[in-house]
């Protein structure tokens, strides 16, 4: 089985679960932050919905320099509404699914580099970037949003089995 085909079910499961979490975000609480050092819900959610799209950059390019103005200009505009967050997420997921469906096993072995204003932060095979920088990153921040929901007394959806709110 091709590597991309093996990765697709996990991607589809994790992003469908992510969509259920984002659907629960109360737009009137976007300013919420559990601690002064924490992201606001607005900033965390806007960051989170872009992460699936990182799979596109990972699989279609060989590097990303996030310090460049042209890179920053390509970023989706932040949304203050749940509907806007979902639009950004859906576009990112669609593009990522296309990139995954087109990726060969050889594509996953190509070294991918992350830079900040020309300084190399890391360089590793695309498969490692996809697993760590995309998928693990997505799961980490999705869990943070789920905690924010709990602290706001919003029903938390089932993620890897029943939640206290859904069986």
mmCIF file of C-alpha atoms in Angstrom:
data_model
loop_
_atom_site.group_PDB
_atom_site.id
_atom_site.type_symbol
_atom_site.label_atom_id
_atom_site.label_comp_id
_atom_site.label_asym_id
_atom_site.label_seq_id
_atom_site.Cartn_x
_atom_site.Cartn_y
_atom_site.Cartn_z
ATOM 1 C CA UNK A 1 0.000 0.000 0.000
ATOM 2 C CA UNK A 2 1.239 3.459 -0.878
ATOM 3 C CA UNK A 3 2.241 5.588 2.092
ATOM 4 C CA UNK A 4 -0.251 8.357 1.258
ATOM 5 C CA UNK A 5 -3.100 5.850 1.073
ATOM 6 C CA UNK A 6 -2.111 4.538 4.498
ATOM 7 C CA UNK A 7 -2.068 8.081 5.949
ATOM 8 C CA UNK A 8 -5.403 9.207 4.492
ATOM 9 C CA UNK A 9 -7.751 7.461 6.968
ATOM 10 C CA UNK A 10 -5.970 9.050 9.934
ATOM 11 C CA UNK A 11 -6.010 12.486 8.297
ATOM 12 C CA UNK A 12 -9.715 12.192 7.513
ATOM 13 C CA UNK A 13 -10.532 11.020 11.051
ATOM 14 C CA UNK A 14 -8.475 13.710 12.794
ATOM 15 C CA UNK A 15 -9.781 16.546 10.634
ATOM 16 C CA UNK A 16 -13.413 15.402 10.952
ATOM 17 C CA UNK A 17 -12.934 15.410 14.721
ATOM 18 C CA UNK A 18 -11.277 18.818 14.487
ATOM 19 C CA UNK A 19 -14.311 20.129 12.608
ATOM 20 C CA UNK A 20 -16.624 18.953 15.409
ATOM 21 C CA UNK A 21 -14.455 20.765 17.967
ATOM 22 C CA UNK A 22 -14.404 23.989 15.916
ATOM 23 C CA UNK A 23 -18.202 23.837 15.455
ATOM 24 C CA UNK A 24 -18.573 24.138 19.228
ATOM 25 C CA UNK A 25 -16.568 27.341 19.596
ATOM 26 C CA UNK A 26 -18.806 30.127 20.910
ATOM 27 C CA UNK A 27 -18.108 33.210 18.787
ATOM 28 C CA UNK A 28 -19.013 35.478 21.690
ATOM 29 C CA UNK A 29 -16.154 34.005 23.766
ATOM 30 C CA UNK A 30 -13.299 34.425 21.293
ATOM 31 C CA UNK A 31 -11.532 36.694 23.784
ATOM 32 C CA UNK A 32 -11.321 33.892 26.391
ATOM 33 C CA UNK A 33 -7.896 32.803 27.621
ATOM 34 C CA UNK A 34 -7.379 30.501 30.617
ATOM 35 C CA UNK A 35 -4.119 32.177 31.638
ATOM 36 C CA UNK A 36 -2.285 35.390 30.804
ATOM 37 C CA UNK A 37 0.384 33.388 28.941
ATOM 38 C CA UNK A 38 -2.191 31.400 26.941
ATOM 39 C CA UNK A 39 -3.507 32.130 23.466
ATOM 40 C CA UNK A 40 -6.946 33.685 23.296
ATOM 41 C CA UNK A 41 -9.521 31.270 21.908
ATOM 42 C CA UNK A 42 -9.606 33.474 18.795
ATOM 43 C CA UNK A 43 -5.863 33.183 18.185
ATOM 44 C CA UNK A 44 -5.667 29.480 19.035
ATOM 45 C CA UNK A 45 -8.644 28.558 16.842
ATOM 46 C CA UNK A 46 -7.386 30.618 13.907
ATOM 47 C CA UNK A 47 -3.966 28.966 14.196
ATOM 48 C CA UNK A 48 -5.519 25.512 14.468
ATOM 49 C CA UNK A 49 -7.724 25.699 11.375
ATOM 50 C CA UNK A 50 -4.714 26.519 9.190
ATOM 51 C CA UNK A 51 -2.669 23.494 10.286
ATOM 52 C CA UNK A 52 -4.240 20.922 7.905
ATOM 53 C CA UNK A 53 -3.202 23.228 5.062
ATOM 54 C CA UNK A 54 0.400 22.864 6.127
ATOM 55 C CA UNK A 55 0.261 19.433 4.515
ATOM 56 C CA UNK A 56 -0.057 21.209 1.151
ATOM 57 C CA UNK A 57 3.120 23.233 1.681
ATOM 58 C CA UNK A 58 4.903 20.186 3.072
ATOM 59 C CA UNK A 59 4.063 18.003 0.081
ATOM 60 C CA UNK A 60 4.172 20.567 -2.731
ATOM 61 C CA UNK A 61 7.212 22.647 -1.751
ATOM 62 C CA UNK A 62 10.638 21.814 -0.348
ATOM 63 C CA UNK A 63 10.885 24.682 2.115
ATOM 64 C CA UNK A 64 8.971 27.394 3.894
ATOM 65 C CA UNK A 65 10.393 30.619 5.244
ATOM 66 C CA UNK A 66 7.667 31.958 7.504
ATOM 67 C CA UNK A 67 9.546 35.204 8.123
ATOM 68 C CA UNK A 68 9.122 36.406 4.544
ATOM 69 C CA UNK A 69 6.393 38.949 3.812
ATOM 70 C CA UNK A 70 5.137 36.909 0.843
ATOM 71 C CA UNK A 71 4.694 33.861 3.107
ATOM 72 C CA UNK A 72 2.799 35.913 5.654
ATOM 73 C CA UNK A 73 0.619 37.414 2.901
ATOM 74 C CA UNK A 74 -0.473 33.898 1.830
ATOM 75 C CA UNK A 75 -1.840 33.080 5.276
ATOM 76 C CA UNK A 76 -5.625 32.931 5.637
ATOM 77 C CA UNK A 77 -7.139 35.999 7.244
ATOM 78 C CA UNK A 78 -8.204 35.418 10.871
ATOM 79 C CA UNK A 79 -11.900 34.973 11.506
ATOM 80 C CA UNK A 80 -13.961 36.147 14.456
ATOM 81 C CA UNK A 81 -16.813 33.754 13.640
ATOM 82 C CA UNK A 82 -17.217 30.008 13.899
ATOM 83 C CA UNK A 83 -18.472 29.947 10.298
ATOM 84 C CA UNK A 84 -15.326 31.722 9.126
ATOM 85 C CA UNK A 85 -13.139 29.270 11.035
ATOM 86 C CA UNK A 86 -14.973 26.379 9.393
ATOM 87 C CA UNK A 87 -14.524 27.895 5.916
ATOM 88 C CA UNK A 88 -10.771 28.201 6.510
ATOM 89 C CA UNK A 89 -10.615 24.652 7.876
ATOM 90 C CA UNK A 90 -12.644 23.151 5.017
ATOM 91 C CA UNK A 91 -10.436 24.832 2.392
ATOM 92 C CA UNK A 92 -7.287 23.627 4.148
ATOM 93 C CA UNK A 93 -8.592 20.055 4.428
ATOM 94 C CA UNK A 94 -9.659 19.962 0.781
ATOM 95 C CA UNK A 95 -6.245 21.164 -0.394
ATOM 96 C CA UNK A 96 -4.433 18.765 1.917
ATOM 97 C CA UNK A 97 -6.497 15.803 0.710
ATOM 98 C CA UNK A 98 -5.599 16.708 -2.880
ATOM 99 C CA UNK A 99 -1.898 16.953 -1.976
ATOM 100 C CA UNK A 100 -1.976 13.640 -0.097
ATOM 101 C CA UNK A 101 -3.783 11.882 -2.933
ATOM 102 C CA UNK A 102 -1.112 13.056 -5.380
ATOM 103 C CA UNK A 103 1.922 12.242 -3.204
ATOM 104 C CA UNK A 104 4.161 9.314 -4.076
ATOM 105 C CA UNK A 105 6.204 7.324 -1.589
ATOM 106 C CA UNK A 106 9.281 9.063 -2.990
ATOM 107 C CA UNK A 107 7.735 12.492 -2.305
ATOM 108 C CA UNK A 108 7.629 11.648 1.409
ATOM 109 C CA UNK A 109 11.409 11.031 1.442
ATOM 110 C CA UNK A 110 12.335 14.474 0.058
ATOM 111 C CA UNK A 111 13.956 16.720 2.660
ATOM 112 C CA UNK A 112 11.787 19.680 3.647
ATOM 113 C CA UNK A 113 13.195 22.776 5.370
ATOM 114 C CA UNK A 114 11.587 25.308 7.690
ATOM 115 C CA UNK A 115 13.242 28.716 7.861
ATOM 116 C CA UNK A 116 12.700 32.034 9.563
ATOM 117 C CA UNK A 117 14.167 34.940 7.611
ATOM 118 C CA UNK A 118 16.689 32.623 5.994
ATOM 119 C CA UNK A 119 17.761 30.873 9.200
ATOM 120 C CA UNK A 120 17.182 27.117 9.024
ATOM 121 C CA UNK A 121 15.076 25.942 11.954
ATOM 122 C CA UNK A 122 14.960 22.310 10.838
ATOM 123 C CA UNK A 123 15.319 20.100 7.791
ATOM 124 C CA UNK A 124 13.944 16.565 7.663
ATOM 125 C CA UNK A 125 12.138 14.167 5.320
ATOM 126 C CA UNK A 126 8.609 15.226 4.441
ATOM 127 C CA UNK A 127 7.136 12.193 6.207
ATOM 128 C CA UNK A 128 8.641 13.393 9.495
ATOM 129 C CA UNK A 129 7.381 16.925 8.866
ATOM 130 C CA UNK A 130 3.912 15.635 8.026
ATOM 131 C CA UNK A 131 3.728 13.460 11.166
ATOM 132 C CA UNK A 132 5.278 15.929 13.617
ATOM 133 C CA UNK A 133 4.773 19.418 12.272
ATOM 134 C CA UNK A 134 1.321 18.812 10.778
ATOM 135 C CA UNK A 135 -0.518 15.925 12.461
ATOM 136 C CA UNK A 136 0.943 16.003 15.983
ATOM 137 C CA UNK A 137 0.712 19.786 16.003
ATOM 138 C CA UNK A 138 -2.957 19.629 14.957
ATOM 139 C CA UNK A 139 -3.800 17.056 17.643
ATOM 140 C CA UNK A 140 -1.988 19.077 20.320
ATOM 141 C CA UNK A 141 -3.824 22.323 19.599
ATOM 142 C CA UNK A 142 -7.161 20.562 19.101
ATOM 143 C CA UNK A 143 -6.786 19.206 22.640
ATOM 144 C CA UNK A 144 -6.100 22.718 23.906
ATOM 145 C CA UNK A 145 -9.304 23.993 22.303
ATOM 146 C CA UNK A 146 -11.219 21.082 23.857
ATOM 147 C CA UNK A 147 -9.924 22.170 27.282
ATOM 148 C CA UNK A 148 -10.984 25.756 26.557
ATOM 149 C CA UNK A 149 -14.459 24.447 25.677
ATOM 150 C CA UNK A 150 -14.635 22.526 28.942
ATOM 151 C CA UNK A 151 -13.559 25.603 30.917
ATOM 152 C CA UNK A 152 -16.255 27.635 29.140
ATOM 153 C CA UNK A 153 -18.830 24.968 30.023
ATOM 154 C CA UNK A 154 -19.386 24.141 26.342
ATOM 155 C CA UNK A 155 -20.220 20.538 25.461
ATOM 156 C CA UNK A 156 -17.007 18.792 24.391
ATOM 157 C CA UNK A 157 -17.459 16.435 21.453
ATOM 158 C CA UNK A 158 -16.266 12.866 21.444
ATOM 159 C CA UNK A 159 -12.686 12.735 20.183
ATOM 160 C CA UNK A 160 -11.175 9.256 20.774
ATOM 161 C CA UNK A 161 -14.199 7.830 22.467
ATOM 162 C CA UNK A 162 -16.922 9.245 24.676
ATOM 163 C CA UNK A 163 -16.505 12.607 26.342
ATOM 164 C CA UNK A 164 -18.275 13.569 29.557
ATOM 165 C CA UNK A 165 -20.839 15.245 27.285
ATOM 166 C CA UNK A 166 -21.273 12.634 24.529
ATOM 167 C CA UNK A 167 -21.345 8.877 24.718
#
